[in-house]
CSV table of C-alpha atoms in Angstrom, one decimal:
chain,number,residue,atom,x,y,z
A,137,MET,CA,19.8,39.7,27.0
A,138,LYS,CA,21.0,36.1,27.8
A,139,PHE,CA,19.8,33.9,30.4
A,140,SER,CA,23.4,33.8,31.6
A,141,GLU,CA,23.5,37.6,32.3
A,142,ILE,CA,20.2,37.5,34.2
A,143,THR,CA,21.6,35.0,36.7
A,144,GLU,CA,24.7,37.3,37.0
A,145,LEU,CA,22.1,39.4,38.6
A,146,LEU,CA,21.2,36.9,41.4
A,147,PRO,CA,23.4,38.4,44.4
A,148,LEU,CA,21.6,41.6,43.7
A,149,LEU,CA,18.0,40.2,43.9
A,150,VAL,CA,15.8,41.0,47.1
A,151,ASP,CA,13.9,38.2,48.8
A,152,ARG,CA,14.0,35.3,46.5
A,153,PRO,CA,15.1,34.4,43.1
A,154,PRO,CA,12.7,34.3,39.9
A,155,PRO,CA,11.7,30.9,38.7
A,156,THR,CA,14.6,29.6,36.0
A,157,ALA,CA,11.6,29.4,33.3
A,158,PHE,CA,9.7,32.4,32.3
A,159,THR,CA,7.5,33.0,29.4
A,160,GLY,CA,8.3,36.6,28.4
A,161,VAL,CA,9.6,39.9,29.4
A,162,GLN,CA,7.9,43.2,29.4
A,163,VAL,CA,8.4,46.6,30.3
A,164,ASP,CA,5.1,47.8,30.0
A,165,SER,CA,2.5,46.5,32.6
A,166,ARG,CA,-0.2,46.6,30.6
A,167,ARG,CA,1.4,43.7,28.4
A,168,VAL,CA,2.3,41.4,31.3
A,169,ARG,CA,0.7,37.8,31.0
A,170,ALA,CA,1.3,35.1,33.8
A,171,GLY,CA,4.8,33.9,33.6
A,172,ASP,CA,6.5,37.0,32.2
A,173,VAL,CA,9.1,38.9,33.9
A,174,PHE,CA,8.4,42.7,34.4
A,175,VAL,CA,11.3,45.1,34.0
A,176,ALA,CA,10.5,48.3,35.9
A,177,VAL,CA,12.7,51.1,34.5
A,178,SER,CA,12.2,54.4,35.1
A,179,GLY,CA,11.4,56.5,32.1
A,180,SER,CA,11.3,59.9,31.1
A,181,ARG,CA,7.6,60.4,31.6
A,182,GLU,CA,6.8,57.5,34.0
A,183,ASP,CA,8.4,55.2,36.7
A,184,GLY,CA,7.6,51.6,35.9
A,185,ALA,CA,8.2,50.8,39.7
A,186,LYS,CA,4.9,52.4,40.4
A,187,TYR,CA,3.4,49.5,38.2
A,188,ALA,CA,5.2,46.7,39.5
A,189,ALA,CA,2.5,45.5,42.0
A,190,SER,CA,0.0,45.7,39.0
A,191,ALA,CA,2.3,43.3,37.0
A,192,LEU,CA,2.4,41.1,39.9
A,193,ALA,CA,-1.5,40.9,40.1
A,194,LYS,CA,-1.5,39.9,36.7
A,195,GLY,CA,0.5,36.9,37.2
A,196,ALA,CA,4.3,38.2,36.9
A,197,ALA,CA,6.9,35.4,37.7
A,198,ALA,CA,9.2,38.4,38.6
A,199,VAL,CA,10.0,42.2,38.6
A,200,LEU,CA,13.2,43.5,37.8
A,201,SER,CA,13.7,46.8,39.5
A,202,GLU,CA,16.7,49.4,39.8
A,203,VAL,CA,15.6,50.0,43.4
A,204,PRO,CA,14.1,47.6,46.0
A,205,LEU,CA,10.2,47.1,45.9
A,206,ARG,CA,9.4,46.2,49.4
A,207,GLU,CA,5.7,46.9,49.1
A,208,CYS,CA,5.1,44.4,46.3
A,209,GLY,CA,6.1,41.6,48.7
């Protein structure tokens, strides 16, 4: 995904937009490092949304999710 495509999603963001710079993109919350963006996708076995709080606790700069994640703050 190009950064320009991410910025097209800004109107869909809840609360505040992510920082303009991030270090990486992860879909596995166990691999998140400080500065990464965590993409919470719904898979065939797990829903990534339930790992959003864990990714934020590890220092994720932002979480992209298909549904609003109000409980993450």
